[in-house]
Amino acid sequence: MTISSSRHDDHGLQSVRWAGDRLELLDQRLLPEEIRYLELTTPEQVWEAIRELAVRGAPAIGIAAAYGIYLGIRDREEDPARLAQEVRRIGDYMATSRPTAVNLFWAIDRMVRLADNLAASSADAEAFRSALLEEAHKIFQEDEETNRLIGEHALTLLQDNMGILTHCNAGGLATAKYGTALAPLYLAKERGWNLKVYADETRPVLQGARLTAFELMQAGIDVTLITDNMAGYVMSKGWVQAVIVGTDRVAANGDVANKIGTYSLAVLARAHGIPFYVACPLSTIDLNTPDGSHIPIEERPEQEVTEGFGKRTAPQGVKVFNPAFDVTPHEYVTAIITEKGIVKAPYEENLRKLFES
Ligand code: MRU
């Protein structure tokens, strides 16, 4: 894989971009110190970028995987039936990169379904390949529009001058643009509101410190960084009027998987009478997963905890548990904000309705 350094322009940071003949991913492992794009030309490189968190955040992972599938077939000359088999094979492979964010499987599924349909029609190989590239572009572009709508709906729950607490990074870096949880903050800024944002640092990979604080500062939004264990104190001071987070998967009953630490925040929010909002596209809602206990929770290398960012901070040989996500039971979720509107309990029934209209 080649690497290019580039300054980001006035349009802000772009986590994923298609450069005509290659996929470019902003290497999020290097932020906030360095802005560098990876230039990827094979599915294996995309798989590794997802696995190693160069690209992360549920929607961005899905977008990257869709382009990764296209990269695997773009130089192949076989007939569409054979190409469709290859799409399925690469999709299965891409699905092994990370287990929790359902957007990954959703995007792979879209590519595989399209490939099967094209194989069943009279498309030739060239039409097949360009339709798959077009589908990856669509997944990318729809995400931007979806997030703007999420932001509009979320804004109806907020008011000027509120204090907002967020966890991990569910911003532009985690999506095509705007983010999910951070979308209303960008729209509020456009409208001249003054929200005060508290960003949890988000141990152990520090998405809050490295990414959320960084992108909000770039946008001129008032952000204060706190460590995760400060959230309760900040709430007790009366500085937080709403918690907004993203999610990697919402189960059919409204249980929410998100970055480790989200559950604790939801409990704290309840204890302080603060609403706890979850913002996500419909592609993050998985009606095939009945409840949170069925969501696969990724466990990551112990080095993230014992020697994150190069310095050993725990004794050699210590036992480590490092789940990347936790599940917040739906009882703690005040509302789920989607592009189709705001959903409240009873979640089982109301989430299903979203897909019926
Ligand atoms: O491990 P990460 O950085 O991929 O985790 C990301 C999150 O938990 C986000 O909150 C979630 O994917 C929503 S992104 C809009």
XYZ file of C-alpha atoms and ligand atoms in Angstrom:
372
model
C 0.000 0.000 0.000
C 1.307 3.444 -0.785
C 0.873 6.386 1.476
C 0.390 10.044 0.685
C 0.557 13.005 2.966
C -1.782 15.845 2.267
C -3.185 18.838 3.969
C -6.923 18.659 4.406
C -8.757 21.458 2.695
C -11.471 23.904 3.721
C -14.121 21.257 3.194
C -12.942 19.506 6.307
C -11.631 16.034 6.926
C -12.690 13.183 4.710
C -12.355 9.723 6.226
C -12.950 7.916 2.912
C -12.499 9.138 -0.655
C -12.449 7.503 -4.043
C -9.588 8.753 -6.174
C -10.592 7.376 -9.578
C -8.422 4.264 -9.482
C -7.887 3.707 -5.763
C -9.472 4.075 -2.349
C -7.959 6.699 -0.093
C -8.467 6.432 3.642
C -7.438 9.035 6.148
C -5.215 7.033 8.502
C -7.023 7.704 11.777
C -4.337 5.952 13.812
C -2.079 8.931 13.198
C -4.521 11.646 14.213
C -4.345 14.268 15.556
C -0.602 14.529 14.937
C -0.502 13.730 11.260
C -2.865 13.892 8.310
C -1.963 11.103 5.973
C -3.997 9.165 3.448
C -3.490 5.489 2.715
C -3.837 4.639 -0.964
C -5.404 1.224 -1.301
C -5.793 -0.912 -4.393
C -6.660 -4.397 -3.073
C -9.336 -5.928 -0.802
C -6.573 -7.235 1.480
C -5.333 -3.710 2.120
C -8.850 -2.514 2.875
C -9.401 -5.473 5.229
C -6.252 -4.594 7.125
C -7.158 -0.890 7.296
C -10.499 -1.825 8.870
C -9.005 -4.376 11.266
C -6.222 -2.026 12.395
C -8.560 0.985 12.836
C -7.018 3.131 10.093
C -10.677 3.527 9.142
C -13.211 3.077 11.932
C -16.746 4.037 12.897
C -19.660 1.903 11.757
C -20.724 3.764 8.574
C -17.146 4.462 7.400
C -16.245 0.791 7.769
C -19.205 -0.173 5.580
C -18.277 2.362 2.897
C -14.644 1.196 2.866
C -15.697 -2.463 2.585
C -17.953 -1.689 -0.394
C -15.038 -0.091 -2.255
C -12.816 -2.979 -1.138
C -15.132 -5.433 -2.860
C -15.057 -3.397 -6.049
C -11.240 -3.296 -5.954
C -11.266 -7.092 -5.928
C -13.137 -7.427 -9.217
C -12.264 -4.325 -11.192
C -9.461 -5.956 -13.193
C -11.200 -9.280 -13.752
C -12.528 -10.205 -17.145
C -14.676 -13.270 -16.328
C -18.371 -13.522 -17.071
C -20.793 -11.909 -14.586
C -21.768 -15.223 -12.942
C -18.117 -15.846 -12.083
C -17.659 -12.219 -10.980
C -20.686 -12.507 -8.691
C -19.097 -15.556 -7.045
C -15.953 -13.529 -6.541
C -17.939 -10.662 -4.999
C -19.445 -13.136 -2.540
C -16.036 -14.560 -1.703
C -14.499 -11.119 -1.101
C -17.608 -10.086 0.866
C -17.218 -13.117 3.163
C -13.578 -12.223 3.629
C -14.315 -8.531 4.302
C -16.908 -9.608 6.902
C -14.129 -11.139 9.016
C -12.410 -7.784 9.535
C -14.493 -6.642 12.541
C -17.572 -8.263 14.137
C -19.703 -5.649 15.898
C -20.686 -2.828 13.512
C -23.585 -4.171 11.484
C -23.074 -1.486 8.804
C -20.159 -3.581 7.586
C -22.410 -6.570 6.875
C -25.170 -4.313 5.546
C -22.834 -2.750 2.957
C -21.356 -6.113 1.966
C -24.870 -7.467 1.568
C -25.825 -4.609 -0.740
C -22.850 -5.311 -2.974
C -23.479 -9.075 -3.019
C -27.199 -8.671 -3.777
C -26.487 -6.302 -6.643
C -23.848 -8.690 -8.019
C -26.308 -11.604 -7.902
C -28.974 -9.550 -9.696
C -26.536 -8.470 -12.376
C -25.359 -12.023 -12.883
C -28.959 -13.110 -13.356
C -29.570 -10.355 -15.936
C -27.788 -9.976 -19.230
C -25.138 -7.528 -17.970
C -21.684 -7.917 -19.487
C -18.499 -7.848 -17.401
C -17.864 -4.164 -17.962
C -21.408 -3.134 -17.019
C -21.134 -5.422 -13.977
C -17.967 -3.758 -12.756
C -19.194 -0.213 -13.264
C -22.509 -0.995 -11.530
C -20.597 -2.233 -8.492
C -18.458 0.894 -8.371
C -21.629 2.956 -8.700
C -23.167 1.075 -5.758
C -20.134 1.819 -3.563
C -20.455 5.510 -4.528
C -24.153 5.383 -3.613
C -23.468 3.864 -0.206
C -20.997 6.691 0.351
C -23.243 9.527 -0.892
C -26.380 8.289 0.852
C -24.494 8.292 4.141
C -23.836 12.023 3.876
C -27.495 12.815 3.189
C -28.650 10.406 5.905
C -26.425 12.050 8.482
C -27.695 15.488 7.640
C -31.242 14.269 8.248
C -30.191 12.658 11.532
C -28.706 15.998 12.512
C -31.923 17.872 11.662
C -34.031 15.491 13.766
C -31.550 15.523 16.643
C -31.521 19.305 16.697
C -35.227 19.336 17.587
C -34.243 17.722 20.916
C -31.609 20.342 21.730
C -31.531 24.036 22.547
C -28.993 26.800 22.243
C -26.390 26.958 25.050
C -26.864 23.356 26.166
C -23.999 21.223 27.434
C -23.681 17.998 25.427
C -21.598 15.005 26.387
C -20.430 12.508 23.770
C -18.297 9.382 23.796
C -15.911 7.854 21.250
C -16.138 9.406 17.792
C -19.404 9.385 15.906
C -18.482 12.354 13.778
C -17.426 13.084 10.223
C -14.399 10.841 10.704
C -16.640 7.853 11.417
C -18.882 8.450 8.385
C -18.938 10.011 4.918
C -19.670 13.431 6.441
C -21.173 15.146 9.529
C -21.283 11.967 11.610
C -24.321 10.721 13.468
C -24.036 11.912 17.080
C -22.008 14.931 15.990
C -24.268 15.885 13.056
C -26.570 18.077 15.203
C -23.529 19.867 16.599
C -22.408 20.858 13.096
C -25.909 21.982 12.169
C -26.195 23.928 15.435
C -22.938 25.665 14.570
C -24.313 26.589 11.109
C -27.291 28.159 12.887
C -25.139 30.195 15.200
C -25.912 28.221 18.362
C -23.375 27.947 21.146
C -23.376 24.394 22.382
C -20.757 23.358 24.882
C -19.505 19.870 24.135
C -17.755 17.527 26.557
C -15.806 14.803 24.759
C -14.924 11.701 26.739
C -11.346 10.689 26.066
C -12.525 7.096 25.390
C -10.001 4.616 26.717
C -8.169 2.655 25.501
C -7.863 3.884 21.890
C -8.769 7.515 22.670
C -11.188 8.155 19.809
C -12.689 10.971 21.874
C -9.384 12.745 22.502
C -7.702 12.068 19.185
C -10.693 12.313 16.847
C -13.773 13.974 18.376
C -11.878 16.784 20.087
C -9.846 17.229 16.910
C -12.712 17.403 14.442
C -14.866 19.645 16.655
C -11.979 22.041 17.148
C -11.401 22.094 13.392
C -15.030 23.144 13.021
C -14.732 25.867 15.665
C -17.126 24.110 18.059
C -16.604 24.640 21.785
C -15.268 21.307 23.030
C -13.790 20.352 26.386
C -11.898 17.091 26.715
C -12.448 15.000 29.843
C -11.237 11.548 30.800
C -13.953 8.896 30.903
C -14.026 8.753 34.693
C -14.842 12.484 34.910
C -18.256 12.166 33.249
C -20.175 11.659 36.503
C -18.557 14.656 38.123
C -19.244 16.869 35.126
C -22.885 15.745 35.158
C -23.157 16.375 38.893
C -22.065 19.974 38.251
C -25.121 20.465 36.042
C -23.010 21.074 32.949
C -24.603 18.399 30.758
C -28.166 18.638 29.446
C -27.973 15.752 26.985
C -25.737 12.800 26.160
C -25.537 11.878 22.468
C -23.628 8.871 21.191
C -23.459 6.836 18.014
C -23.817 3.080 17.805
C -22.405 0.067 16.006
C -25.566 -1.992 16.195
C -29.068 -1.560 17.564
C -30.868 -4.826 18.318
C -34.564 -5.308 17.543
C -35.514 -4.566 21.167
C -33.577 -1.269 21.212
C -30.474 -2.495 23.062
C -27.496 -0.525 21.774
C -23.903 -1.649 21.221
C -21.406 1.181 21.199
C -17.855 1.934 22.248
C -16.889 0.494 25.612
C -17.911 2.933 28.339
C -21.214 3.904 26.753
C -23.233 1.744 29.151
C -21.667 3.432 32.186
C -22.530 6.817 30.711
C -26.144 5.803 30.164
C -26.448 4.723 33.798
C -24.857 7.973 34.949
C -27.191 9.967 32.722
C -30.194 8.182 34.245
C -28.908 8.871 37.765
C -28.696 12.569 36.941
C -31.989 12.811 35.039
C -30.174 13.634 31.779
C -31.591 12.328 28.467
C -29.466 9.694 26.753
C -29.782 9.830 22.953
C -28.413 7.418 20.359
C -28.011 8.665 16.780
C -27.722 6.235 13.876
C -28.808 5.467 10.321
C -31.289 2.669 9.616
C -28.325 0.635 8.345
C -27.163 0.322 11.975
C -30.469 -1.168 13.138
C -30.396 -4.941 12.995
C -33.863 -6.434 13.357
C -32.333 -9.904 12.942
C -30.566 -9.551 16.273
C -33.276 -9.918 18.916
C -31.473 -8.248 21.810
C -28.099 -7.004 22.965
C -26.947 -10.369 24.286
C -26.786 -11.598 20.679
C -24.530 -8.787 19.449
C -20.961 -10.053 18.930
C -18.623 -7.904 20.973
C -15.142 -7.512 19.561
C -12.209 -8.109 21.880
C -9.035 -6.357 20.883
C -5.334 -6.928 21.648
C -4.301 -6.442 25.273
C -1.526 -4.081 24.171
C -4.179 -1.401 23.614
C -4.610 -1.393 27.399
C -1.110 -2.185 28.649
C 0.997 -0.155 26.242
C -1.246 2.124 24.270
C 0.676 4.657 22.227
C 4.079 3.166 22.919
C 4.456 3.411 26.691
C 3.983 0.414 28.943
C 1.584 1.320 31.750
C 0.882 -2.080 33.341
C 3.002 -4.901 34.747
C 4.267 -7.527 32.314
C 2.058 -10.619 32.406
C -1.015 -8.940 33.927
C -4.358 -10.403 32.810
C -6.281 -8.021 30.555
C -9.882 -7.865 29.371
C -10.296 -5.511 26.413
C -13.776 -5.508 24.879
C -14.111 -2.736 22.279
C -17.851 -2.303 22.839
C -20.548 -2.705 25.451
C -24.313 -2.988 25.320
C -26.626 -0.394 26.811
C -30.002 -1.930 27.677
C -32.864 -0.146 25.921
C -34.353 0.940 29.283
C -31.608 3.562 29.500
C -32.130 4.933 25.995
C -34.322 8.037 25.913
C -34.579 8.029 22.115
C -32.932 6.693 18.981
C -32.514 9.369 16.316
C -32.554 8.163 12.711
C -32.859 9.729 9.265
C -36.533 8.759 9.351
C -37.218 10.449 12.647
C -36.993 9.980 16.395
C -37.908 6.619 17.875
C -38.877 6.090 21.504
C -40.015 3.062 23.526
C -41.582 0.614 22.952
C -38.561 0.005 20.725
C -39.488 -3.474 19.528
C -42.595 -2.106 17.874
C -41.352 1.342 16.868
C -38.062 0.225 15.336
C -39.942 -2.285 13.191
C -42.273 0.453 11.967
C -39.286 2.408 10.621
C -38.727 -0.298 8.033
C -42.365 -0.614 7.066
C -42.957 2.903 5.778
O -13.838 1.023 17.442
P -14.451 2.155 16.663
O -13.642 3.406 16.726
O -14.807 1.740 15.255
O -15.831 2.444 17.408
C -16.687 3.405 16.875
C -17.895 3.647 17.691
O -18.130 3.014 18.700
C -18.867 4.670 17.161
O -19.528 5.304 18.219
C -19.902 3.976 16.271
O -19.270 3.216 15.291
C -20.811 4.955 15.615
S -19.984 5.893 14.345
C -21.125 6.949 13.657
